[in-house]
XYZ file of C-alpha atoms in Angstrom:
256
model
C -61.474 37.785 94.446
C -61.204 37.409 90.678
C -61.955 33.920 89.430
C -59.493 31.933 87.348
C -61.802 31.914 84.301
C -62.143 35.701 84.509
C -58.383 36.097 84.745
C -57.881 33.831 81.753
C -60.514 35.701 79.761
C -58.837 38.998 80.591
C -55.461 37.674 79.504
C -56.929 36.421 76.235
C -58.606 39.750 75.595
C -55.392 41.603 76.354
C -53.472 39.322 74.027
C -55.990 39.835 71.259
C -55.746 43.595 71.654
C -51.950 43.430 71.517
C -52.062 41.377 68.308
C -54.575 43.775 66.777
C -52.395 46.771 67.657
C -49.308 45.085 66.205
C -51.230 44.229 63.051
C -53.036 47.532 62.480
C -50.737 50.151 64.027
C -48.166 50.404 61.221
C -50.969 50.950 58.691
C -51.184 54.507 60.019
C -48.135 55.212 57.847
C -50.562 55.340 54.916
C -51.322 58.908 56.066
C -49.132 61.245 53.973
C -48.587 63.803 56.734
C -47.361 61.153 59.152
C -44.968 59.681 56.599
C -43.580 63.040 55.568
C -42.968 64.133 59.157
C -41.652 60.948 60.704
C -40.714 58.420 58.000
C -39.127 60.259 55.046
C -37.610 57.046 53.707
C -41.001 55.379 53.648
C -42.386 58.519 52.012
C -39.892 57.994 49.208
C -37.748 61.050 49.962
C -34.376 60.946 48.267
C -31.795 63.179 46.654
C -33.186 66.703 46.132
C -32.071 66.750 42.505
C -34.142 63.714 41.605
C -37.643 62.283 41.352
C -38.256 58.538 41.481
C -40.849 57.328 38.972
C -42.709 54.180 40.033
C -45.512 52.061 38.581
C -47.745 49.566 40.400
C -49.956 46.572 39.549
C -48.271 45.056 36.488
C -46.988 43.512 34.483
C -49.950 43.684 32.133
C -49.610 42.334 28.559
C -52.217 44.828 27.326
C -50.708 48.003 28.754
C -47.175 47.562 30.110
C -45.554 47.367 26.637
C -46.943 50.834 25.867
C -45.256 52.208 28.995
C -41.970 50.541 28.142
C -42.005 52.150 24.700
C -42.970 55.547 26.133
C -40.195 55.415 28.728
C -37.684 54.476 26.056
C -38.788 57.467 23.961
C -38.420 59.710 27.019
C -35.006 58.229 27.944
C -36.316 57.458 31.430
C -35.802 54.393 33.573
C -38.372 53.641 36.258
C -39.167 51.215 39.066
C -42.007 48.758 38.460
C -43.663 47.257 41.538
C -44.975 43.980 40.164
C -47.306 41.329 41.526
C -45.666 37.932 41.630
C -48.733 36.135 40.265
C -48.914 38.468 37.257
C -45.175 38.311 36.609
C -45.344 34.536 36.612
C -48.018 34.711 33.883
C -46.097 37.277 31.803
C -42.401 36.587 32.433
C -41.328 38.074 29.104
C -42.468 41.501 30.312
C -40.346 41.208 33.427
C -37.347 40.327 31.283
C -38.080 43.295 28.993
C -38.196 45.637 31.981
C -34.846 44.445 33.256
C -33.241 44.473 29.808
C -34.317 48.088 29.320
C -32.634 49.104 32.576
C -35.776 49.448 34.636
C -35.898 48.254 38.222
C -38.314 45.476 39.154
C -39.594 45.608 42.724
C -42.228 43.702 44.710
C -45.881 44.669 45.113
C -46.852 41.351 46.698
C -48.087 38.058 45.300
C -51.742 39.041 44.891
C -53.431 42.455 45.135
C -55.340 41.865 48.358
C -56.241 43.766 51.514
C -54.843 42.524 54.844
C -58.032 42.496 56.912
C -56.819 39.867 59.410
C -53.382 39.105 60.870
C -51.648 36.378 58.857
C -47.897 36.743 59.434
C -47.050 33.246 58.209
C -48.882 33.710 54.925
C -47.478 37.231 54.506
C -43.934 35.908 54.885
C -44.462 33.000 52.474
C -46.143 35.096 49.756
C -43.637 37.919 49.904
C -40.712 35.519 49.752
C -42.367 33.787 46.793
C -42.865 37.101 44.969
C -39.276 38.214 45.576
C -37.921 34.852 44.408
C -40.066 35.073 41.256
C -38.687 38.519 40.441
C -35.118 37.341 40.871
C -35.654 34.138 38.866
C -37.318 35.866 35.919
C -35.387 39.138 35.734
C -32.028 38.138 37.159
C -32.357 41.101 39.570
C -32.542 40.757 43.319
C -35.413 43.091 44.245
C -34.710 45.818 46.787
C -38.113 47.380 47.451
C -41.562 46.428 48.665
C -44.754 48.432 48.297
C -47.858 46.615 49.550
C -51.177 46.754 47.712
C -53.162 49.876 48.638
C -50.115 51.099 50.565
C -51.331 49.272 53.685
C -48.396 48.108 55.787
C -49.387 45.818 58.631
C -47.186 44.350 61.314
C -47.079 41.083 59.394
C -46.091 42.767 56.166
C -43.367 44.806 57.864
C -41.976 41.637 59.406
C -42.216 39.761 56.099
C -40.357 42.525 54.267
C -37.608 42.530 56.865
C -37.306 38.743 56.703
C -37.166 38.800 52.891
C -34.577 41.587 52.814
C -36.896 44.111 51.138
C -37.090 47.798 52.037
C -40.647 49.164 52.316
C -41.373 52.369 50.432
C -44.673 54.064 49.629
C -44.788 57.409 47.787
C -44.562 61.179 48.142
C -47.119 61.970 45.426
C -49.603 60.166 43.223
C -51.718 61.018 40.218
C -54.962 59.337 41.338
C -54.773 57.739 37.920
C -56.812 54.676 38.870
C -60.135 56.512 39.145
C -62.929 56.603 36.578
C -62.828 60.406 36.587
C -59.087 60.648 35.872
C -57.941 62.696 32.882
C -54.403 63.525 31.757
C -54.927 67.089 33.011
C -56.021 66.154 36.514
C -53.436 63.383 36.828
C -50.700 65.929 36.093
C -52.276 68.497 38.424
C -52.684 66.009 41.271
C -49.113 64.761 40.964
C -47.658 68.275 40.683
C -49.541 69.429 43.786
C -47.341 67.233 46.012
C -44.347 66.268 43.901
C -41.121 68.148 44.409
C -37.371 67.677 44.795
C -36.508 64.262 46.170
C -40.033 62.893 45.823
C -41.352 59.524 44.657
C -44.285 59.448 42.245
C -46.825 56.616 42.213
C -48.533 55.747 38.914
C -50.049 52.543 37.486
C -49.142 50.660 34.317
C -52.257 48.474 34.482
C -55.981 48.916 35.030
C -56.380 45.422 36.515
C -57.360 47.016 39.840
C -58.523 50.367 38.504
C -61.214 51.863 36.310
C -61.283 50.216 32.867
C -58.937 51.997 30.499
C -57.338 54.077 33.267
C -53.875 53.130 32.018
C -54.455 55.105 28.818
C -54.912 58.260 30.898
C -51.650 57.582 32.731
C -49.836 56.931 29.483
C -51.069 60.241 28.048
C -50.017 62.103 31.212
C -46.558 60.506 31.413
C -44.648 62.773 28.967
C -46.132 65.858 30.626
C -45.135 64.642 34.085
C -41.576 63.962 32.956
C -41.438 67.398 31.300
C -42.767 68.993 34.499
C -40.026 67.381 36.584
C -37.316 68.268 34.099
C -38.622 71.823 34.022
C -37.860 71.971 37.749
C -34.336 70.762 37.040
C -35.060 67.296 38.452
C -33.735 64.062 37.001
C -36.390 61.362 36.688
C -35.332 57.791 37.364
C -35.394 54.647 39.461
C -35.660 54.278 43.215
C -32.302 52.500 43.194
C -30.688 55.754 42.052
C -32.708 57.933 44.394
C -30.365 57.932 47.366
C -32.557 56.897 50.286
C -32.679 53.754 52.428
C -36.400 52.963 52.357
C -38.714 52.765 55.342
C -37.868 51.297 58.702
C -40.247 49.612 61.096
C -42.343 52.342 62.789
C -43.030 52.734 66.489
C -40.406 50.115 67.333
C -42.762 47.352 66.149
C -40.963 44.028 66.349
C -41.636 41.080 64.128
C -43.972 38.358 65.327
C -42.736 36.046 68.024
C -40.649 33.222 66.608
């Protein structure tokens, strides 16, 4: 006969495993092959005549203005996934983005990794970031891309509660690394980018190798030219014609 303490311990262990699975399971969508095969919206797949150009980690007073000027020269509008804490410190950059026709989306409040389940904090911080974007830019944000592309159960639930659509990327330039050069950023992006794709770049080196943004800036005109050479229009996610990612595996939000 199983004792009551043993039964209780087993129930607690089972509950802990269930919470861990709910928290960690959706993070498997970070894997490009899984996203491409099963979650094309989350992979950033849209209209085949377009490419969505996106930037993470700003706004950054040292680097973001250079990207805004470059995009204006290229006649391209993009989607900037901003951190609420950084936008609050540089609101004029958020207003400049919106005034130039760029889309301002949510990258979170801080650039942190979700090691432990924290659904209440996830919900509060994401709502705070979205409200900050709307207050500063006058735009209601549509999209959410978490730091490092790690979507946990709590972050999925927080996005759903805040009315944001999760989206990651189809291709990136690995432009945050110390070894990045304009040539290998273009080559890396071109190796996976095609019709209907979403490209991830960074307009700040706050969470990257020092000076990495200069490499991205140098690669940007070549990347736009590459896409246009394929007959693809480069623009914002809002014009890309896809609904964003849904909750994978039927994961519900947290109880309550």
